mmCIF file of C-alpha atoms in Angstrom:
data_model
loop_
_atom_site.group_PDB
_atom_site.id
_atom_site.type_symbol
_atom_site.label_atom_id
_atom_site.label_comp_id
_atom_site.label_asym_id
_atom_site.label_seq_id
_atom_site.Cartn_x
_atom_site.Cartn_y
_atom_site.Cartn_z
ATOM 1 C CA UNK V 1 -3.360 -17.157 -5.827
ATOM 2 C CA UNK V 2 -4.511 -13.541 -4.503
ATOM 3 C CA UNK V 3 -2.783 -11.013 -6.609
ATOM 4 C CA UNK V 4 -2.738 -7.554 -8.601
ATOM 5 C CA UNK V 5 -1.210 -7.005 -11.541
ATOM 6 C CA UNK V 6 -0.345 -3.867 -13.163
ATOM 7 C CA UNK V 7 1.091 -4.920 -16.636
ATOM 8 C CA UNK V 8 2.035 -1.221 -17.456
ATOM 9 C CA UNK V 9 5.263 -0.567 -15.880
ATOM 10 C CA UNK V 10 5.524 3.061 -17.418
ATOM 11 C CA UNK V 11 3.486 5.674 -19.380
ATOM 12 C CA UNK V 12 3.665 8.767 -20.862
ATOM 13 C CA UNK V 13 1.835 10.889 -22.566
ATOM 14 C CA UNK V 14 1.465 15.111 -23.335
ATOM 15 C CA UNK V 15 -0.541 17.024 -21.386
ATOM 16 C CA UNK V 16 -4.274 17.151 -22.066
ATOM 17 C CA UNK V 17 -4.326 13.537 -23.715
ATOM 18 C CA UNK V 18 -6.457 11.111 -21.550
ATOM 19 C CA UNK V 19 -4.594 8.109 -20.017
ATOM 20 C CA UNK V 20 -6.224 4.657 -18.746
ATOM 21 C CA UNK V 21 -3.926 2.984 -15.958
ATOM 22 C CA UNK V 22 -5.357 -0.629 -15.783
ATOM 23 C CA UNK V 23 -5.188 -3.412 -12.753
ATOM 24 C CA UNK V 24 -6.447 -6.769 -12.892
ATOM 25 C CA UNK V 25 -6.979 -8.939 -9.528
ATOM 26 C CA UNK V 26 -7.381 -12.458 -8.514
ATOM 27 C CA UNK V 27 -8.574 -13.082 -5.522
ATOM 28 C CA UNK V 28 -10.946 -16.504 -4.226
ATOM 29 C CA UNK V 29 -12.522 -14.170 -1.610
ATOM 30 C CA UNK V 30 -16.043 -12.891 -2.645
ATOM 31 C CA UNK V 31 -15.565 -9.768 -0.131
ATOM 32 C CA UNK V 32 -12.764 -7.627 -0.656
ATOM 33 C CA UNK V 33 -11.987 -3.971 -1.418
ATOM 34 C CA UNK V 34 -10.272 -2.685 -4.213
ATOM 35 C CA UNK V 35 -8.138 0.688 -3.644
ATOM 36 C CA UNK V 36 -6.047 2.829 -5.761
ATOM 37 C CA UNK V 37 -3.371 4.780 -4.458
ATOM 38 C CA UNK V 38 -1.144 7.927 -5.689
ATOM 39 C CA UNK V 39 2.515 8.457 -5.040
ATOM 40 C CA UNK V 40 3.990 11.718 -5.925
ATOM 41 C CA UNK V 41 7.921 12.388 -6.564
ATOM 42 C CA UNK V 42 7.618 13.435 -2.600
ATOM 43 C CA UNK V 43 7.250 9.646 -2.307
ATOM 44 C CA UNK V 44 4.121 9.965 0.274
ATOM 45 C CA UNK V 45 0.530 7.257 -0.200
ATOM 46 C CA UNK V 46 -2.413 8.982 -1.192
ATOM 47 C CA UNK V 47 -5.657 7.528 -1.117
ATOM 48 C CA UNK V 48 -7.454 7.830 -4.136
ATOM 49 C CA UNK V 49 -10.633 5.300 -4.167
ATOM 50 C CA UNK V 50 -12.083 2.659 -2.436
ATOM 51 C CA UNK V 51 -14.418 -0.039 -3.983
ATOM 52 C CA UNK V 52 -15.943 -3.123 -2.552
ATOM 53 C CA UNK V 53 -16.779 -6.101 -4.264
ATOM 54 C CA UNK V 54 -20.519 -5.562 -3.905
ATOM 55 C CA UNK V 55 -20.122 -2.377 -5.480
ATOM 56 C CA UNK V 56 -19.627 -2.309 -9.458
ATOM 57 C CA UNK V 57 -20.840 1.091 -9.919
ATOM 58 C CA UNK V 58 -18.531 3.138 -11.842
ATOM 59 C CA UNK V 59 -17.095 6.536 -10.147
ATOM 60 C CA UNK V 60 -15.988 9.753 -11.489
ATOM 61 C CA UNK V 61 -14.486 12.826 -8.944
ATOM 62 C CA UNK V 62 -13.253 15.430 -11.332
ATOM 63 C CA UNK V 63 -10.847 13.876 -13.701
ATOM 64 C CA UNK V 64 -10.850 11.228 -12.647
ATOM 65 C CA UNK V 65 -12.735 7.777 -13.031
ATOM 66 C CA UNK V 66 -13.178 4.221 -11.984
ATOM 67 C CA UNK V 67 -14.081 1.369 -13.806
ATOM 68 C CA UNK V 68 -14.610 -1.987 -11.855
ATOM 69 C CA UNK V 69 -15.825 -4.941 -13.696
ATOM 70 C CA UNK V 70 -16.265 -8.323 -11.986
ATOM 71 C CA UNK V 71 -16.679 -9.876 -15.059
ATOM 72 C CA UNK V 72 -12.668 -9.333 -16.032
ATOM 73 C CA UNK V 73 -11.421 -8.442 -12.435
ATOM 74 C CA UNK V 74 -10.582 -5.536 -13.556
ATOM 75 C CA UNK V 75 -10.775 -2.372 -12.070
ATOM 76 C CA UNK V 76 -8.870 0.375 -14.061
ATOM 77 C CA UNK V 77 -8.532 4.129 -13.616
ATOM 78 C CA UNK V 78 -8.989 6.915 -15.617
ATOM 79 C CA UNK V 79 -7.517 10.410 -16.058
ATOM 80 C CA UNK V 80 -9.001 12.828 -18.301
ATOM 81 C CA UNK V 81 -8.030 15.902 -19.807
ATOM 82 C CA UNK V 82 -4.389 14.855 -17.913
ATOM 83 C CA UNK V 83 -2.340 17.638 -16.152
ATOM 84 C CA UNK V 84 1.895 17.569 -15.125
ATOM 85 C CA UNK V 85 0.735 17.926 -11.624
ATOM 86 C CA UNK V 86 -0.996 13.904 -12.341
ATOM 87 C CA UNK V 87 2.597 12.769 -12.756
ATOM 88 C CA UNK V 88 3.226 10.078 -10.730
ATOM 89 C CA UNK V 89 3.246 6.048 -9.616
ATOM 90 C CA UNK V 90 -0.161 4.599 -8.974
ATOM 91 C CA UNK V 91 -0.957 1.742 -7.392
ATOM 92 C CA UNK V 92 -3.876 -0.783 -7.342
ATOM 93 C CA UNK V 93 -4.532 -2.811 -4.182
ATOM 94 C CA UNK V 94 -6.720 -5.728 -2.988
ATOM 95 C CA UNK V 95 -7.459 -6.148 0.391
ATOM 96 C CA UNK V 96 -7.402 -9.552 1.247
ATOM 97 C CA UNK V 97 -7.749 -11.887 3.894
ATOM 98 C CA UNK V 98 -5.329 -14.216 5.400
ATOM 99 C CA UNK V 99 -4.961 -17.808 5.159
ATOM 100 C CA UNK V 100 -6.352 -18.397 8.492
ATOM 101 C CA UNK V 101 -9.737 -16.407 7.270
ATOM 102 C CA UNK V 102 -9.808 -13.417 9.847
ATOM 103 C CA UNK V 103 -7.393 -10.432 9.155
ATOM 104 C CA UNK V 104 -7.100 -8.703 6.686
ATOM 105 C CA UNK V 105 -3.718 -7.480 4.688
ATOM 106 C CA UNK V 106 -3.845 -4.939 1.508
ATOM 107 C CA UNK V 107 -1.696 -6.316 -1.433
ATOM 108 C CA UNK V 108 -0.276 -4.031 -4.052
ATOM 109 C CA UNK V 109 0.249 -4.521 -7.245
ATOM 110 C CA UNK V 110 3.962 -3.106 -8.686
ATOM 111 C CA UNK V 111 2.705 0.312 -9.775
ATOM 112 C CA UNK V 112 2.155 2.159 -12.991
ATOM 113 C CA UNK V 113 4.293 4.793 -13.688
ATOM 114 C CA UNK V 114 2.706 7.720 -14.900
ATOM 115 C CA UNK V 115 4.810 10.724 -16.477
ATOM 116 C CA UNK V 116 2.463 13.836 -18.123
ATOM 117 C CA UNK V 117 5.056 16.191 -20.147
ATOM 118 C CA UNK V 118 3.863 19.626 -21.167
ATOM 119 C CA UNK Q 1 -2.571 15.537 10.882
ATOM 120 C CA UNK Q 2 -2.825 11.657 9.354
ATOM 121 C CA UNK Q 3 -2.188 10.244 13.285
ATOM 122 C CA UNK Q 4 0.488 7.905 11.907
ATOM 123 C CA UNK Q 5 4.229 9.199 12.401
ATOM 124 C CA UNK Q 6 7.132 6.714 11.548
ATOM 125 C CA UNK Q 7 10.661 7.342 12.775
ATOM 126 C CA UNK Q 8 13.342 8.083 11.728
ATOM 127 C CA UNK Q 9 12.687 9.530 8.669
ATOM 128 C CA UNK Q 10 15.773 8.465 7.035
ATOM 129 C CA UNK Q 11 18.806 6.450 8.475
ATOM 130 C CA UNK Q 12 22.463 5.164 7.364
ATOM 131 C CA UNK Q 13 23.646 1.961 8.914
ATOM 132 C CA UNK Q 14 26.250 -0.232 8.575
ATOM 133 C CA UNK Q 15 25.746 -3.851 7.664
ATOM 134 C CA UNK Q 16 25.602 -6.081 10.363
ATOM 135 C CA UNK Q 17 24.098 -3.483 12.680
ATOM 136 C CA UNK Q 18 20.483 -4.401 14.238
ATOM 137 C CA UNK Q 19 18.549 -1.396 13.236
ATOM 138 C CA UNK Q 20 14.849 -0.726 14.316
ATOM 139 C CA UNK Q 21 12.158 1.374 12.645
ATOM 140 C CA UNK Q 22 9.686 2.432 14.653
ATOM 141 C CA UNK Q 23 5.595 3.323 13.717
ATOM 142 C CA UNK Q 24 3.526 5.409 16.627
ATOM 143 C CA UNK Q 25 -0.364 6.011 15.551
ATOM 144 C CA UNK Q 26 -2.767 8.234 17.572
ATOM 145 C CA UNK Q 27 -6.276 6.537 15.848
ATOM 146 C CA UNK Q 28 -6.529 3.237 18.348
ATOM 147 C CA UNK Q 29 -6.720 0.935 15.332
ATOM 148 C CA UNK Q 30 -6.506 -2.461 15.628
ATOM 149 C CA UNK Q 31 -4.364 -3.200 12.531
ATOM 150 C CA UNK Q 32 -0.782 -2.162 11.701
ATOM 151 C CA UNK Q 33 1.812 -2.989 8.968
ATOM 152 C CA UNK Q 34 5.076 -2.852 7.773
ATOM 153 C CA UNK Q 35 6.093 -2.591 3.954
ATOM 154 C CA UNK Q 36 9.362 -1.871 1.856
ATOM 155 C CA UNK Q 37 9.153 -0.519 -1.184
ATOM 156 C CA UNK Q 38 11.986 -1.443 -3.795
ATOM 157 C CA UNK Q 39 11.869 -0.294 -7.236
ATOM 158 C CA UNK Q 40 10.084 -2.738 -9.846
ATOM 159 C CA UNK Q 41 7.987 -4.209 -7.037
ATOM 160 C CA UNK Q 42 5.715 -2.278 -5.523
ATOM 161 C CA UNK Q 43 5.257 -2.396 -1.576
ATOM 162 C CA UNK Q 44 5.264 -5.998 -0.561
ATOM 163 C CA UNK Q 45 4.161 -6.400 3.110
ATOM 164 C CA UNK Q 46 6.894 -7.398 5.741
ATOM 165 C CA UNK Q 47 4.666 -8.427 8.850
ATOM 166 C CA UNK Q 48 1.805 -6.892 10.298
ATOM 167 C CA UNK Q 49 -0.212 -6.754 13.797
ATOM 168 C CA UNK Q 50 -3.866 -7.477 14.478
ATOM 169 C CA UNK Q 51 -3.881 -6.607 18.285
ATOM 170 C CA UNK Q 52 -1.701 -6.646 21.507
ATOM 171 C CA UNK Q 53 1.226 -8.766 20.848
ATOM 172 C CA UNK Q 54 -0.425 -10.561 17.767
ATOM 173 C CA UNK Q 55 1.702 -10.636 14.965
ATOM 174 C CA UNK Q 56 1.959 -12.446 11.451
ATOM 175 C CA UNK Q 57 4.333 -12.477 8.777
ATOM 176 C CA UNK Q 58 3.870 -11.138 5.361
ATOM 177 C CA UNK Q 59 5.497 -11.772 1.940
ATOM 178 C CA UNK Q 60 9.114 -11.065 2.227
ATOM 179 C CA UNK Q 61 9.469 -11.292 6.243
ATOM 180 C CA UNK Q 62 12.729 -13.612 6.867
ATOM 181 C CA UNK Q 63 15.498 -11.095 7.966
ATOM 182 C CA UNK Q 64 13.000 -8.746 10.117
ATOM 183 C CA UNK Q 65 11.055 -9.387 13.126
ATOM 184 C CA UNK Q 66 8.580 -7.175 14.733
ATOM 185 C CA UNK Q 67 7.294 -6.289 18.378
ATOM 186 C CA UNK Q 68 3.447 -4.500 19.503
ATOM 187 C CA UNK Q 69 3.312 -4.022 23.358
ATOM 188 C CA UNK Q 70 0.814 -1.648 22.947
ATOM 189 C CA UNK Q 71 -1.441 -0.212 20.652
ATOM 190 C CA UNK Q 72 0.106 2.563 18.742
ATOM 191 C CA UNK Q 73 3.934 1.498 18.919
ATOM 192 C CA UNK Q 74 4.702 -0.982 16.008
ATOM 193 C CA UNK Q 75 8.821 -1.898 16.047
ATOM 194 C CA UNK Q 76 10.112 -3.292 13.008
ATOM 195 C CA UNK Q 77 13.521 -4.725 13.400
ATOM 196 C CA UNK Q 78 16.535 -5.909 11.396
ATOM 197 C CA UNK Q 79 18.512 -7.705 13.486
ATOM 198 C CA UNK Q 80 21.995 -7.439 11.320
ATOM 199 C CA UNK Q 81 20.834 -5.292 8.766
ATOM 200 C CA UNK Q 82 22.170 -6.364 4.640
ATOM 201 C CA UNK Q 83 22.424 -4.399 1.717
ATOM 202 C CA UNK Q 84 19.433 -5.868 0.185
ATOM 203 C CA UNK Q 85 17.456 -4.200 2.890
ATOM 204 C CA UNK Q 86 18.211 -1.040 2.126
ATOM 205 C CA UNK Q 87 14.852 0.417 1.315
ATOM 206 C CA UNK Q 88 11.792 2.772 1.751
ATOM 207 C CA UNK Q 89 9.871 1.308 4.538
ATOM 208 C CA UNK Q 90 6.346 2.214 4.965
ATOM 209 C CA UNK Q 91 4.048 1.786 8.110
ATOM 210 C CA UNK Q 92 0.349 1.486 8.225
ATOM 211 C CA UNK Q 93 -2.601 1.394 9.994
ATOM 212 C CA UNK Q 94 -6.436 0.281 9.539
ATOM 213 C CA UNK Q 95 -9.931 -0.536 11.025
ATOM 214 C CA UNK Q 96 -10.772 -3.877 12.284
ATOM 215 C CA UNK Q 97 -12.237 -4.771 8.808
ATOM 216 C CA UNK Q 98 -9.305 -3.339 6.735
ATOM 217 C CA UNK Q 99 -11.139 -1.199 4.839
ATOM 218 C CA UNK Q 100 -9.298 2.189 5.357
ATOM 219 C CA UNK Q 101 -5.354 2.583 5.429
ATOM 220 C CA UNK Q 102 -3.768 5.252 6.139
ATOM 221 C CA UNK Q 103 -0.107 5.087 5.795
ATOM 222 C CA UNK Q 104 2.977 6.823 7.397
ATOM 223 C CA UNK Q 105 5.190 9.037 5.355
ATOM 224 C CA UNK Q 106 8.493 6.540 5.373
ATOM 225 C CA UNK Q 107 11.449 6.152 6.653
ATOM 226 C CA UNK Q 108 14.599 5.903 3.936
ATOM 227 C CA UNK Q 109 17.037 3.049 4.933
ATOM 228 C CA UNK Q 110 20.348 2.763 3.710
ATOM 229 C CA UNK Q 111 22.716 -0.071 4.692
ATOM 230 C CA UNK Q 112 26.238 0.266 3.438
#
């Protein structure tokens, strides 16, 4: 089976605190890309990362950071120093390919609910 | 600014109506999608396009079928739209490798 799970369905903590949304993947493909997404209350996709599976370095922009490990198929996200503004459902995705081996399709897992109170 | 536009944005139907969503892009990619999203599970992919009049089916694709007769129009339709499709339905569109998505902002369905 090729899926992502998201096992937190909801978090929340107080401004400030740090907050680690994990994702773990299955996947029998040894290419793929790994994505996480942001979804404001305006209910728009943002792009927040990109990782191939070639590619286990871990990344930080700003406040936030990556952490992809083979190892576990994990690849779980970080937000430091949290702000209300970070409130929101994010979303890990594989990109995968299909049965027949030659297009590709992004799979997400159910989201992580996110809720920063002041 | 994204080159993806969906439309309508949001739409009221009555069940049993045939209903269709449509997704326009402006980036000549090869790749295009449809997803709903429904509270609890994520988006789960409906059918997508990899050229031309090539089209596959996705996860939760029985009720909907889909049409590409060109590049950047991808139709999603409900023939006699249910209740249980009343959703947020997402278009998107990516490279020939899939390695970039960019996604449209929606469209709101409601069938009553």
């Amino acid at each position: 089976a090729q899926k992502v799970t998201q096992a937190q369905t909801e978090i929340s903590v107080v401004e400030k605190e740090d907050v680690t949304l994990d994702c773990v993947y299955e996947t029998r493909d040894t290419t793929y890309y790994l994505f996480w997404y942001k979804q404001p209350p305006s209910g728009e996709l943002v792009f927040l990362i990109r990782r191939n599976s070639f590619d286990e370095q871990n990344e930080i922009s700003g406040r936030y950071s990556w952490n992809f490990q083979k190892s576990t198929s994990s690849f779980n996200f970080t937000i430091t120093a949290s702000q209300v503004v970070d409130s929101a459902v994010y979303f890990c995705a594989l990109n995968i390919k299909n049965s027949g081996g030659s297009n590709y399709k992004l799979t997400f897992g159910k989201g992580t609910l996110l809720t920063v109170n002041p | 600014d994204a080159g993806i536009t969906q439309s309508p944005r949001h739409k009221v139907t009555e069940t049993g109506t045939p209903v269709t969503l449509r997704c326009h892009q402006t980036e000549n990619h090869r790749y295009m999608y449809w997803y709903r999203q429904d509270p609890g599970h994520g988006l789960r992919l409906i059918h997508y396009s990899y050229g031309v009049k090539d089209t596959d089916k996705g996860e939760v694709s029985d009720g909907y079928s889909v049409s590409r007769s060109k590049t950047e129009d991808f139709l999603l339709t409900l023939e006699s739209a249910t209740s249980s499709q009343t959703s947020v339905y997402f278009c998107a569109i990516s490279d020939w490798q899939g390695k970039g998505y960019t996604f449209g902002s929606g469209t709101r369905l409601t069938v009553v």
